[in-house]
mmCIF file of C-alpha atoms and ligand atoms in Angstrom:
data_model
loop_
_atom_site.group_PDB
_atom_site.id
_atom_site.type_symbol
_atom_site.label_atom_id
_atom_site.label_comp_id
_atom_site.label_asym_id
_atom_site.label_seq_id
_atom_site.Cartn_x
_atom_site.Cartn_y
_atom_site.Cartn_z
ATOM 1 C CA UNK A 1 -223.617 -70.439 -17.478
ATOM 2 C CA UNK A 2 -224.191 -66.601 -17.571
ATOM 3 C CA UNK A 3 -225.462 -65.543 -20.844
ATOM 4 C CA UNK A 4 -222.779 -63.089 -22.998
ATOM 5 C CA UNK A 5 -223.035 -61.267 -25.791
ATOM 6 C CA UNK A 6 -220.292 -62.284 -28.977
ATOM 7 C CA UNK A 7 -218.706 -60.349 -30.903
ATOM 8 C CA UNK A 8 -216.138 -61.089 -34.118
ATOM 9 C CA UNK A 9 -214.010 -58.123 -35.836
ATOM 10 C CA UNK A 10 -211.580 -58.657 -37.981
ATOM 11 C CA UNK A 11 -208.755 -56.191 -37.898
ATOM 12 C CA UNK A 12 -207.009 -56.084 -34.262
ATOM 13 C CA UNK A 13 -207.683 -52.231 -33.577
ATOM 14 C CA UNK A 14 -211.201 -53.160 -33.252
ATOM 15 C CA UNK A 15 -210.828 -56.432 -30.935
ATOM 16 C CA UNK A 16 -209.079 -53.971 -28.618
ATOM 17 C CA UNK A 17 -211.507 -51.530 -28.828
ATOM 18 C CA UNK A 18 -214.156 -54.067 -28.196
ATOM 19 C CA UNK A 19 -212.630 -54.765 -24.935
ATOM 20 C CA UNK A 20 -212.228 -51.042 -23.908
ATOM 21 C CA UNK A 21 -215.509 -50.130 -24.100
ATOM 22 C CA UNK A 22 -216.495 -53.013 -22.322
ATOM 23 C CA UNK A 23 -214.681 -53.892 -18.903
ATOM 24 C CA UNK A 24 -216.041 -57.448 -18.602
ATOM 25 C CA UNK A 25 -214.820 -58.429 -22.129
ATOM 26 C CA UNK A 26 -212.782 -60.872 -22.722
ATOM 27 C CA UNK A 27 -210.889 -62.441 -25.652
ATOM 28 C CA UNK A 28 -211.619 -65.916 -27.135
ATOM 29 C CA UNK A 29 -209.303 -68.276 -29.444
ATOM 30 C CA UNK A 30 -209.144 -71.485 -29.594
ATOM 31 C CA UNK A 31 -211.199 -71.818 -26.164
ATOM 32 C CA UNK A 32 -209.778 -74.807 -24.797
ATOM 33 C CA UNK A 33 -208.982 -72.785 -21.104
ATOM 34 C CA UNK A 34 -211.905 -70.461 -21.343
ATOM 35 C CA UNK A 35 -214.650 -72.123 -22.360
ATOM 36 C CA UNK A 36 -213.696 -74.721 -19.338
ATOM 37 C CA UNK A 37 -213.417 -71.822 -17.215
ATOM 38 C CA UNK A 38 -216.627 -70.481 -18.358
ATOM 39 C CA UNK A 39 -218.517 -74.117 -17.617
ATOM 40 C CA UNK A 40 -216.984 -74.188 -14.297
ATOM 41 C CA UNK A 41 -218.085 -70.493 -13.048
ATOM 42 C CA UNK A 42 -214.274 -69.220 -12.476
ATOM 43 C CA UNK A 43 -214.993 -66.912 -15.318
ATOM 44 C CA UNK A 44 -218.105 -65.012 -16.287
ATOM 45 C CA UNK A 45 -217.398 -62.214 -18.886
ATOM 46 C CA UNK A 46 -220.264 -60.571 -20.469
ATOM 47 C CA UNK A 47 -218.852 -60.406 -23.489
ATOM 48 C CA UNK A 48 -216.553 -62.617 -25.966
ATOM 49 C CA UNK A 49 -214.531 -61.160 -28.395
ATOM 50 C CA UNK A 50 -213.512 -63.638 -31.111
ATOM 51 C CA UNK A 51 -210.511 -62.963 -32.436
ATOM 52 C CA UNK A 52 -210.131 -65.682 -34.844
ATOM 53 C CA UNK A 53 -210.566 -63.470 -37.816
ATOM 54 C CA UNK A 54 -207.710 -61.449 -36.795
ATOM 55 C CA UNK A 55 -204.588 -61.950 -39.640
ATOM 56 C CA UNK A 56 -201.974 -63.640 -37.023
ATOM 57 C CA UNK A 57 -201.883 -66.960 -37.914
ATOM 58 C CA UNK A 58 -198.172 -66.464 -39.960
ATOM 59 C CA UNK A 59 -195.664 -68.624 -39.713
ATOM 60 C CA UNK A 60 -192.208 -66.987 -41.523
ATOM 61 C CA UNK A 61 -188.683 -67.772 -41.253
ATOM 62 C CA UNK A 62 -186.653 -64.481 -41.077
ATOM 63 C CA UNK A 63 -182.928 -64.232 -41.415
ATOM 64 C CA UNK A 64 -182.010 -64.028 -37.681
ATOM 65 C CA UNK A 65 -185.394 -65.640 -36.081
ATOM 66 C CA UNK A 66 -188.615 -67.108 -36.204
ATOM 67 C CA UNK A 67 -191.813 -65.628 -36.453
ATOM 68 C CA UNK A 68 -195.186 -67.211 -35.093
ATOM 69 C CA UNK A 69 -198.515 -64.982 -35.317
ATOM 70 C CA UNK A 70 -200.529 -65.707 -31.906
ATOM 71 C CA UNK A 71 -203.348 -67.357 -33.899
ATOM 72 C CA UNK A 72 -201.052 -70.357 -35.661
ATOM 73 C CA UNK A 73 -202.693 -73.374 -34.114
ATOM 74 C CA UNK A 74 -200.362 -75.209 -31.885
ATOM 75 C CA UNK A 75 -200.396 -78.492 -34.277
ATOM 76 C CA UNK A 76 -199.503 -76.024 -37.452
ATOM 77 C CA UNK A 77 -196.777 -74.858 -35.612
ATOM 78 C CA UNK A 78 -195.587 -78.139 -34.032
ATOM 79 C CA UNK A 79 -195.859 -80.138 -37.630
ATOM 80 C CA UNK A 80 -194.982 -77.071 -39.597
ATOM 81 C CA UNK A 81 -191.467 -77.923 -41.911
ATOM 82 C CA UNK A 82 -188.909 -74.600 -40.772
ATOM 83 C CA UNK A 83 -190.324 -75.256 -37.032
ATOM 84 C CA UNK A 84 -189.333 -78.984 -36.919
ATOM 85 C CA UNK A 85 -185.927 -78.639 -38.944
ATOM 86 C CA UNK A 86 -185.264 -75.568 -37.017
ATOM 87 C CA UNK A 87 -186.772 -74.772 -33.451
ATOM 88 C CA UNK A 88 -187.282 -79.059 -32.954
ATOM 89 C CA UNK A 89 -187.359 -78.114 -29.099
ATOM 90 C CA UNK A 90 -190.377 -76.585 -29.746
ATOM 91 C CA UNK A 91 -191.827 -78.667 -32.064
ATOM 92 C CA UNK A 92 -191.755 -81.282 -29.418
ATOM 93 C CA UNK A 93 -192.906 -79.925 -26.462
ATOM 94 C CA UNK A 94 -195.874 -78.377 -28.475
ATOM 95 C CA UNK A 95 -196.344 -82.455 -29.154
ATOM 96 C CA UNK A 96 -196.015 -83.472 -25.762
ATOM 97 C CA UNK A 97 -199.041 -80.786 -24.678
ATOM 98 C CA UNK A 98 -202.520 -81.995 -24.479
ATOM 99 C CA UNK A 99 -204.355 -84.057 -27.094
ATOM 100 C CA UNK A 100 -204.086 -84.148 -30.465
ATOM 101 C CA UNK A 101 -208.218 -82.378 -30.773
ATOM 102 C CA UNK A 102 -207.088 -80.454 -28.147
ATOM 103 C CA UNK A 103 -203.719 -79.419 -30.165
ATOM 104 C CA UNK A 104 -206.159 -78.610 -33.505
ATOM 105 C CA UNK A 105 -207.892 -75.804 -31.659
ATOM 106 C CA UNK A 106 -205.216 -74.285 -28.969
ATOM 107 C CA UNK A 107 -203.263 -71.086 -30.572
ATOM 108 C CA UNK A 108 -200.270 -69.785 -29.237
ATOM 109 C CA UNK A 109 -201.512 -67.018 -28.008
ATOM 110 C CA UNK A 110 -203.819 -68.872 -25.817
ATOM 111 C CA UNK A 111 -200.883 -71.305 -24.849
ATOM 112 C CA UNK A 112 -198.982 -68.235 -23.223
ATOM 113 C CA UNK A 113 -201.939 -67.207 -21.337
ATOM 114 C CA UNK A 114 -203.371 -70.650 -20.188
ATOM 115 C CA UNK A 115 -204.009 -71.070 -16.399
ATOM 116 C CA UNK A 116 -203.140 -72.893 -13.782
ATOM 117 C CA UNK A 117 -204.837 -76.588 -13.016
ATOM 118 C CA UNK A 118 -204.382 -76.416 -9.552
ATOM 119 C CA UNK A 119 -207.720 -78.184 -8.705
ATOM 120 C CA UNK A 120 -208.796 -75.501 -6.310
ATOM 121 C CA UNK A 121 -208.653 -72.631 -8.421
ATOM 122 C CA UNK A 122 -211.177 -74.804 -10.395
ATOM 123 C CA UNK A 123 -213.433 -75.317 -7.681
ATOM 124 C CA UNK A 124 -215.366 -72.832 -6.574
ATOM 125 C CA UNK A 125 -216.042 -73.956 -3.323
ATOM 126 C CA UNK A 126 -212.464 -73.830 -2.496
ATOM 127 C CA UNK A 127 -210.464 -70.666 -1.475
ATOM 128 C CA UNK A 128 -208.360 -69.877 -3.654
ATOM 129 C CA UNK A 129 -205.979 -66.246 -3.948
ATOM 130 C CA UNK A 130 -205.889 -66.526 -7.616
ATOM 131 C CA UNK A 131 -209.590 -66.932 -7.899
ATOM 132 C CA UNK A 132 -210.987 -64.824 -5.479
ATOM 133 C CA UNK A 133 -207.512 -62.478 -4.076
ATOM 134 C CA UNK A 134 -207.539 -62.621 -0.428
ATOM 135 C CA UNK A 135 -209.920 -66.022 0.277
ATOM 136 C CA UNK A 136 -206.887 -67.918 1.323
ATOM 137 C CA UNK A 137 -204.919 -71.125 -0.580
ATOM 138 C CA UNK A 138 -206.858 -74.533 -0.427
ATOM 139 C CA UNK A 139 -203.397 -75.758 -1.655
ATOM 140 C CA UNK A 140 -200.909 -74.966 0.731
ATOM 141 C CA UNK A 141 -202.086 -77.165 3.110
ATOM 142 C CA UNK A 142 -204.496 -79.757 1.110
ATOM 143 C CA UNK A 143 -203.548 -82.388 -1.848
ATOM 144 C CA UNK A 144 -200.678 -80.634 -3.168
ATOM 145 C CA UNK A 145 -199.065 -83.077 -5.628
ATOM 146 C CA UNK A 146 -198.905 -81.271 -8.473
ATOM 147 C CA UNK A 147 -197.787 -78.218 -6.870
ATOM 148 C CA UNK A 148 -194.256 -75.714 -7.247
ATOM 149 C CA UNK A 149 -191.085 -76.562 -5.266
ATOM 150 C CA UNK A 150 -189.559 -73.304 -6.860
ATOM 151 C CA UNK A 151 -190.572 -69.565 -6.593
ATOM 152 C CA UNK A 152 -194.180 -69.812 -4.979
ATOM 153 C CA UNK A 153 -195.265 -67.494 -2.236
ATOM 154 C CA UNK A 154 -197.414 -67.757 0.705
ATOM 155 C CA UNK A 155 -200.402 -66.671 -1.156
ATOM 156 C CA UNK A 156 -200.052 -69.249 -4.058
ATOM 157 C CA UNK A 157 -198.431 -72.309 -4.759
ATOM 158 C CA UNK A 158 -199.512 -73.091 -8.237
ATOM 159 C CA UNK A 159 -197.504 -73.874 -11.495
ATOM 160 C CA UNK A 160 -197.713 -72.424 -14.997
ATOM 161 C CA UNK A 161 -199.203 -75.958 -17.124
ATOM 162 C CA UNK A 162 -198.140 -75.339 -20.037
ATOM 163 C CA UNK A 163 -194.959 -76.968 -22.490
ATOM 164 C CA UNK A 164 -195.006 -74.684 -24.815
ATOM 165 C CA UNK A 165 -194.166 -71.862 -22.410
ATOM 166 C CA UNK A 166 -190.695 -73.941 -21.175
ATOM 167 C CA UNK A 167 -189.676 -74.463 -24.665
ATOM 168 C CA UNK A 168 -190.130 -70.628 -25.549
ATOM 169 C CA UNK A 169 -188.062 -69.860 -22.264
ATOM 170 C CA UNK A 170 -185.456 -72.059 -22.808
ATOM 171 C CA UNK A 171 -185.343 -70.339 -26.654
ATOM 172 C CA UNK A 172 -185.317 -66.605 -25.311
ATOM 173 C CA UNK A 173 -188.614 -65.941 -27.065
ATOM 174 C CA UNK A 174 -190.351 -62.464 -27.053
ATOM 175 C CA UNK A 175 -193.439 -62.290 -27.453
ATOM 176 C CA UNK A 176 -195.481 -59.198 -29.745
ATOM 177 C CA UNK A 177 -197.865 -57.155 -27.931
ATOM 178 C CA UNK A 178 -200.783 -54.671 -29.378
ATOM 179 C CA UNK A 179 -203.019 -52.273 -27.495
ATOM 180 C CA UNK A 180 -204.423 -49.361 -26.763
ATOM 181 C CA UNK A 181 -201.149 -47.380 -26.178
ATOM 182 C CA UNK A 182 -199.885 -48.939 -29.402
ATOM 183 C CA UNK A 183 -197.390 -52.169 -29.882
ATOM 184 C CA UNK A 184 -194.795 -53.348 -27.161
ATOM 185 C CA UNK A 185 -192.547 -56.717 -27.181
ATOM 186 C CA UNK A 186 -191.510 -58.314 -23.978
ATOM 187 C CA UNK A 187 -189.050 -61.509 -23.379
ATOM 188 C CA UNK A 188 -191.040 -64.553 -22.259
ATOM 189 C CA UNK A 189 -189.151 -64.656 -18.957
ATOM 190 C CA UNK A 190 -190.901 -61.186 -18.416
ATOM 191 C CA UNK A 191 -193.979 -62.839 -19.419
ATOM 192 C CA UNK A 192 -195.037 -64.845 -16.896
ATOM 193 C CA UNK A 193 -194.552 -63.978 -13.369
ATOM 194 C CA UNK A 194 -194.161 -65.467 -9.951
ATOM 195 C CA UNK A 195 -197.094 -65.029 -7.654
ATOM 196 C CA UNK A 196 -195.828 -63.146 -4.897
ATOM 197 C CA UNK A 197 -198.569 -61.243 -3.083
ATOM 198 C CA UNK A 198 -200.653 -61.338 -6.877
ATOM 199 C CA UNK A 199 -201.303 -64.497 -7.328
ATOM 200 C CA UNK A 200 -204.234 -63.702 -9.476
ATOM 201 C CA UNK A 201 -201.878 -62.014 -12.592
ATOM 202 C CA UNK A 202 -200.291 -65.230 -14.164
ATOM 203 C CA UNK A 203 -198.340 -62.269 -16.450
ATOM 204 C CA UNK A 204 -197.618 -58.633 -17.132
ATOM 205 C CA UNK A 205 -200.095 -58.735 -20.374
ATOM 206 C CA UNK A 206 -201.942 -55.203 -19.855
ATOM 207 C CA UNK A 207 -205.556 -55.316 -19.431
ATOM 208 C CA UNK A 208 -206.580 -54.339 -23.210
ATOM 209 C CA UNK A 209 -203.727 -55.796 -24.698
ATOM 210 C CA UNK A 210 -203.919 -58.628 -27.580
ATOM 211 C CA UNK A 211 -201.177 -60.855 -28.168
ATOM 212 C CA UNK A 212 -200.283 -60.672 -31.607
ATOM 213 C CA UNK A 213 -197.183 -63.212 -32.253
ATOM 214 C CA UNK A 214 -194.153 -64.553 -31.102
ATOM 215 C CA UNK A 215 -190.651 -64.318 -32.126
ATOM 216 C CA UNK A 216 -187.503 -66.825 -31.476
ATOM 217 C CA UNK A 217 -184.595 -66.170 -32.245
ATOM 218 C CA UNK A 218 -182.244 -68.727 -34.646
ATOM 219 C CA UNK A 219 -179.937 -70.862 -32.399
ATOM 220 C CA UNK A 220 -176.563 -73.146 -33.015
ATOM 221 C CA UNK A 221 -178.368 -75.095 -30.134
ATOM 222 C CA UNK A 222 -179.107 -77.959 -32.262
ATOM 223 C CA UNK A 223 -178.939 -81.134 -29.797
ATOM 224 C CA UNK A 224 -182.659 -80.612 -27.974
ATOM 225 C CA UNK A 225 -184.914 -82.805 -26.086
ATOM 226 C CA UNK A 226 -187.926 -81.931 -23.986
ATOM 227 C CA UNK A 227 -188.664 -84.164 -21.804
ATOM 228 C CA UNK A 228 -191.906 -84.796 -19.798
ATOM 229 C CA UNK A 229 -192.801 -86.777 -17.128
ATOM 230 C CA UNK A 230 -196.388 -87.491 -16.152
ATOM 231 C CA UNK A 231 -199.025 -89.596 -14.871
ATOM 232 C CA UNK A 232 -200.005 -91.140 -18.300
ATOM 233 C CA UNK A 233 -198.440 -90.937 -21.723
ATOM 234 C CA UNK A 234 -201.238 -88.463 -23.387
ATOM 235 C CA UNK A 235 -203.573 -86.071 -22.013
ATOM 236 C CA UNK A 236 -201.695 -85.155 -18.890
ATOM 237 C CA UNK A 237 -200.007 -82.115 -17.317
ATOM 238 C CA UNK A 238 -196.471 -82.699 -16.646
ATOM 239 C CA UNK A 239 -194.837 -83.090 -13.199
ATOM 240 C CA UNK A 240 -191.970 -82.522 -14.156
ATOM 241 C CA UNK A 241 -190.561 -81.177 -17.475
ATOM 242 C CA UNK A 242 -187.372 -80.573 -18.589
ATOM 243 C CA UNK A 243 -186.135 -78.686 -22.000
ATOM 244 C CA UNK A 244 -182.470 -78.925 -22.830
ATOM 245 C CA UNK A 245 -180.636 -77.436 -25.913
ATOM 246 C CA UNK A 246 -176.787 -78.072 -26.330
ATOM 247 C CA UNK A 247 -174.388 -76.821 -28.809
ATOM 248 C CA UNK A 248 -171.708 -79.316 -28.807
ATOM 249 C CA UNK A 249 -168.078 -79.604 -30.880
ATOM 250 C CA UNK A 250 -167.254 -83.165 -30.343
ATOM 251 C CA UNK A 251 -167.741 -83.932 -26.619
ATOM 252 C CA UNK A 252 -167.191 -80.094 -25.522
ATOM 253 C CA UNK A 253 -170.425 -78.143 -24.460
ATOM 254 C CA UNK A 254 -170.385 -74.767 -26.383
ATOM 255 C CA UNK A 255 -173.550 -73.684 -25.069
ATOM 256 C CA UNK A 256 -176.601 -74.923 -23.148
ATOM 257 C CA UNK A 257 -179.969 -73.934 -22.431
ATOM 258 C CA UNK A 258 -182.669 -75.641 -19.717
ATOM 259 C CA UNK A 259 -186.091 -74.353 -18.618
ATOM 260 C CA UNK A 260 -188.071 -76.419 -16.290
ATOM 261 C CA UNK A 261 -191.903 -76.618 -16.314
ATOM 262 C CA UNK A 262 -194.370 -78.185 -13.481
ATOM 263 C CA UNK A 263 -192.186 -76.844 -10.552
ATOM 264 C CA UNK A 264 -193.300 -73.094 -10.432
ATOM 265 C CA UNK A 265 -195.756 -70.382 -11.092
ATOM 266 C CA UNK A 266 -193.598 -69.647 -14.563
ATOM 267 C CA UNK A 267 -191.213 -71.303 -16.465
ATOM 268 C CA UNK A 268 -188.348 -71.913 -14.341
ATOM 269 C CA UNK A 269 -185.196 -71.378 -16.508
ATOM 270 C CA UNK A 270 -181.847 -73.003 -14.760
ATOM 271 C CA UNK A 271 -179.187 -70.276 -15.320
ATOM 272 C CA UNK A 272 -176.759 -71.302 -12.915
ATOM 273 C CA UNK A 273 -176.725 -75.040 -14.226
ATOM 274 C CA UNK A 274 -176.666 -73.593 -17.858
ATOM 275 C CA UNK A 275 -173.372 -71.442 -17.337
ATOM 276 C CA UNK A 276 -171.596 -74.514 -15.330
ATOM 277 C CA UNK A 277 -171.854 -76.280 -18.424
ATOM 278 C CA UNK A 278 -170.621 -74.123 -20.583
ATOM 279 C CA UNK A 279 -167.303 -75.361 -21.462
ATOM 280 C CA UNK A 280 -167.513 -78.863 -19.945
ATOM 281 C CA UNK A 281 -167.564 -82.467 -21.440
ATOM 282 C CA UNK A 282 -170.688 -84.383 -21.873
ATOM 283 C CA UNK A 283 -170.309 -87.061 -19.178
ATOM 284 C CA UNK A 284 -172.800 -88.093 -16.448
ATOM 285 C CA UNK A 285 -171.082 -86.253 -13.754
ATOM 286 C CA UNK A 286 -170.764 -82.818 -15.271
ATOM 287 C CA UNK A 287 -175.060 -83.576 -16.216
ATOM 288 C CA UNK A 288 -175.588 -84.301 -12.190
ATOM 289 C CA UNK A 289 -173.391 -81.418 -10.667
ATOM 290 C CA UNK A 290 -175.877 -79.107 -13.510
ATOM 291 C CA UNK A 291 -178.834 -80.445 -11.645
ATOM 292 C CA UNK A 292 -177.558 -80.362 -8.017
ATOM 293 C CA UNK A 293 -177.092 -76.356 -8.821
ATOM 294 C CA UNK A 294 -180.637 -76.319 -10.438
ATOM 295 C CA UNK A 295 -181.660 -77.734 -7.499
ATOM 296 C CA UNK A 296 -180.663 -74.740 -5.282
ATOM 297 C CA UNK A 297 -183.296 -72.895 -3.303
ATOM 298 C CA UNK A 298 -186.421 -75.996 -3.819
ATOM 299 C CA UNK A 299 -188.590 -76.315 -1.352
ATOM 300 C CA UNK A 300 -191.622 -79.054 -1.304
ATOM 301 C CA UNK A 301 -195.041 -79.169 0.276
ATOM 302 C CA UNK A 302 -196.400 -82.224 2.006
ATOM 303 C CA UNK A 303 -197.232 -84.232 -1.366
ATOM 304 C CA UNK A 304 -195.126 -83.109 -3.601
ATOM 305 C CA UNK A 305 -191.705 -84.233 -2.004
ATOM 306 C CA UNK A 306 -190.911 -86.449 -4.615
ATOM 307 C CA UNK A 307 -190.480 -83.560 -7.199
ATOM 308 C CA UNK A 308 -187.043 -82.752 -5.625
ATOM 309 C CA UNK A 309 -185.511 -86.319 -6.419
ATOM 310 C CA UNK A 310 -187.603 -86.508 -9.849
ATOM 311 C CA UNK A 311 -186.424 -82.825 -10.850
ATOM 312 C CA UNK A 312 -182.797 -83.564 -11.068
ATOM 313 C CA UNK A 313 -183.204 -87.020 -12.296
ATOM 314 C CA UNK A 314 -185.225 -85.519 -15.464
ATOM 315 C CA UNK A 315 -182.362 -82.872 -15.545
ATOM 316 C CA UNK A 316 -179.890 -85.262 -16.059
ATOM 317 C CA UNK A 317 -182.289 -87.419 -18.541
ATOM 318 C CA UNK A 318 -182.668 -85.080 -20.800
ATOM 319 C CA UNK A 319 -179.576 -83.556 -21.091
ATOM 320 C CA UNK A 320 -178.016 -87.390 -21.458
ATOM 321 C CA UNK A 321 -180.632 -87.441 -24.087
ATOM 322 C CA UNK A 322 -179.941 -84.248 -26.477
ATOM 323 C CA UNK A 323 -176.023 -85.146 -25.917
ATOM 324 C CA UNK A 324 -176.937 -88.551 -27.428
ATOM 325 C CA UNK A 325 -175.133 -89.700 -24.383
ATOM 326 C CA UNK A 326 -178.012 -91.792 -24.124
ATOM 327 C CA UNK A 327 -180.984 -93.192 -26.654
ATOM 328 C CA UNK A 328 -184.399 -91.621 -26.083
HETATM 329 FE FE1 SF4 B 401 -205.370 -70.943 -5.735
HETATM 330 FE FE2 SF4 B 401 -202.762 -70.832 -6.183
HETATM 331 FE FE3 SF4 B 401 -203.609 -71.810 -3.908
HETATM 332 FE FE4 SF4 B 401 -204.059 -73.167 -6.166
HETATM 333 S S1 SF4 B 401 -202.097 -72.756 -5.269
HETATM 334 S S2 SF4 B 401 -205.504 -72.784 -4.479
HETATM 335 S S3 SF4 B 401 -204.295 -71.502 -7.636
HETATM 336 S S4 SF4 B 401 -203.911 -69.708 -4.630
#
């Protein structure tokens, strides 16, 4: 590995500062991404700046939302009391990420930024746009299993791994910006991007800027389930995931939200299904035409065909789920 120099402030004017003066800076957390990007020569800064001193690691319960400083570790934040009794969606899909060692040392912060696992953006051996812009995609045409079936482009078909990211979409988070032109806030759909002819900018985070929290807004969306589908029970990336928030009186749908995660280079959030709802009984059939509009516009590769019949299936899981249609 190439050798670095570390550095450890502890107010947040000075970690972006750090990284000004130094163009091949970059800031460390939790290090569960970097460090493994680090080992595997896909990145080489020459300098870390450790922001774990920084004072974001808040959790607060405000009067219209929730509050999350970029530094709570994700197991705080998934076992912490307001966040299970009042954002549960994200409480589990924060538990359905990872490990449990691996949930100890990710922050959120980190969690919004994580990158892909396409194998060949991990593999330096491999072209790869994202790695190395203009080298070519090893997945288009090689094992592409785990791969998008919504919003990729011919330059990248990779998908944004990370749970946390569909709960926050499906919640209308914003997430808290700081750098060197002072503080911004931008809504996690604007977060993450698609890859279009850029494959290598996963979002619109500015070059010096530090993450600095995230806010959610309260919700009378109190039937949830995230659901996840993957190889193994623990440790895994999902194929497919679905989260699904209802407001129901009686039987009648009130309101719904749905993101989808493993199918694209961001969080995929399913509008058009979300406003057919709206209105509607719970029942099976109303839960299956949702997914057949979800559906709308997919598009597989050669290995990842099954992803358009698991997609809707999980749809319509979790949806029967947080309805209490049916038992998890
Ligand atoms: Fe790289 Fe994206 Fe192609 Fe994977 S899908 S090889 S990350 S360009």
């Amino acid at each position: 590995m190439k050798q670095f120099q570390y550095v450890r402030p502890a107010e947040a004017e000075a970690a972006v500062n750090a990284l000004l003066k130094d163009p091949g800076a970059r800031f460390v957390a939790g290090g569960t991404n970097l460090l493994d990007l680090m080992k595997r020569g896909v990145e080489a800064p020459d300098r870390l700046v450790d922001i774990n001193r920084l004072p974001l690691k808040e959790i607060r319960k405000e009067k219209q939302e929730f509050y999350i400083g970029a530094l709570a570790l994700n197991s705080t934040v998934a076992e912490h009391r307001d966040i299970r009794e009042g954002l549960p969606l994200l409480s589990q899909a924060l538990l359905a990420g990872a490990s449990a060692q691996l949930r100890n040392m990710a922050t959120v912060g980190g969690n919004l930024l994580q990158r892909t696992r396409c194998p060949y953006f991990y593999d330096t051996a491999m072209p790869c746009n994202k790695r190395v812009p203009g080298s070519g995609c090893g997945a288009l045409k090689g094992f592409n299993r785990m791969h998008a079936i919504f919003g990729a482009s011919e330059h990248c078909i990779a998908v944004n791994p990370s749970d946390m990211n569909v709960a926050l979409a499906a919640l209308d988070a914003t997430v808290h910006l700081s750098g060197p032109k002072g503080r911004r806030s931008i809504p996690v759909q604007d977060f993450h991007r698609l890859p279009g002819d850029h494959p290598e900018q996963d979002t619109t985070i500015g070059k010096n800027e530090l993450i600095t929290g995230v806010s959610i807004p309260r919700s009378p969306l109190k039937h949830v389930h995230y659901l996840k589908v993957r190889d193994r029970n623990s440790y895994a990336f999902a194929l497919v995931s679905v989260a699904a928030a209802l407001d129901l009186d009686g039987k009648l749908i009130r309101g719904a939200r749905l993101a989808m995660g493993g199918v694209a280079h961001k969080p995929w959030r399913l509008t058009e299904a979300e406003n057919f709802l709206i209105g509607k009984e719970i029942s099976a059939s109303s839960f299956q035409e949702a997914s057949n509009l979800a559906m709308r516009g997919a598009r597989a590769y050669e290995h990842n065909e099954f992803k358009l019949r698991l997609a809707p299936r999980s749809i319509v899981h979790a949806l029967s789920i947080a309805s209490g249609l049916v038992k998890a």
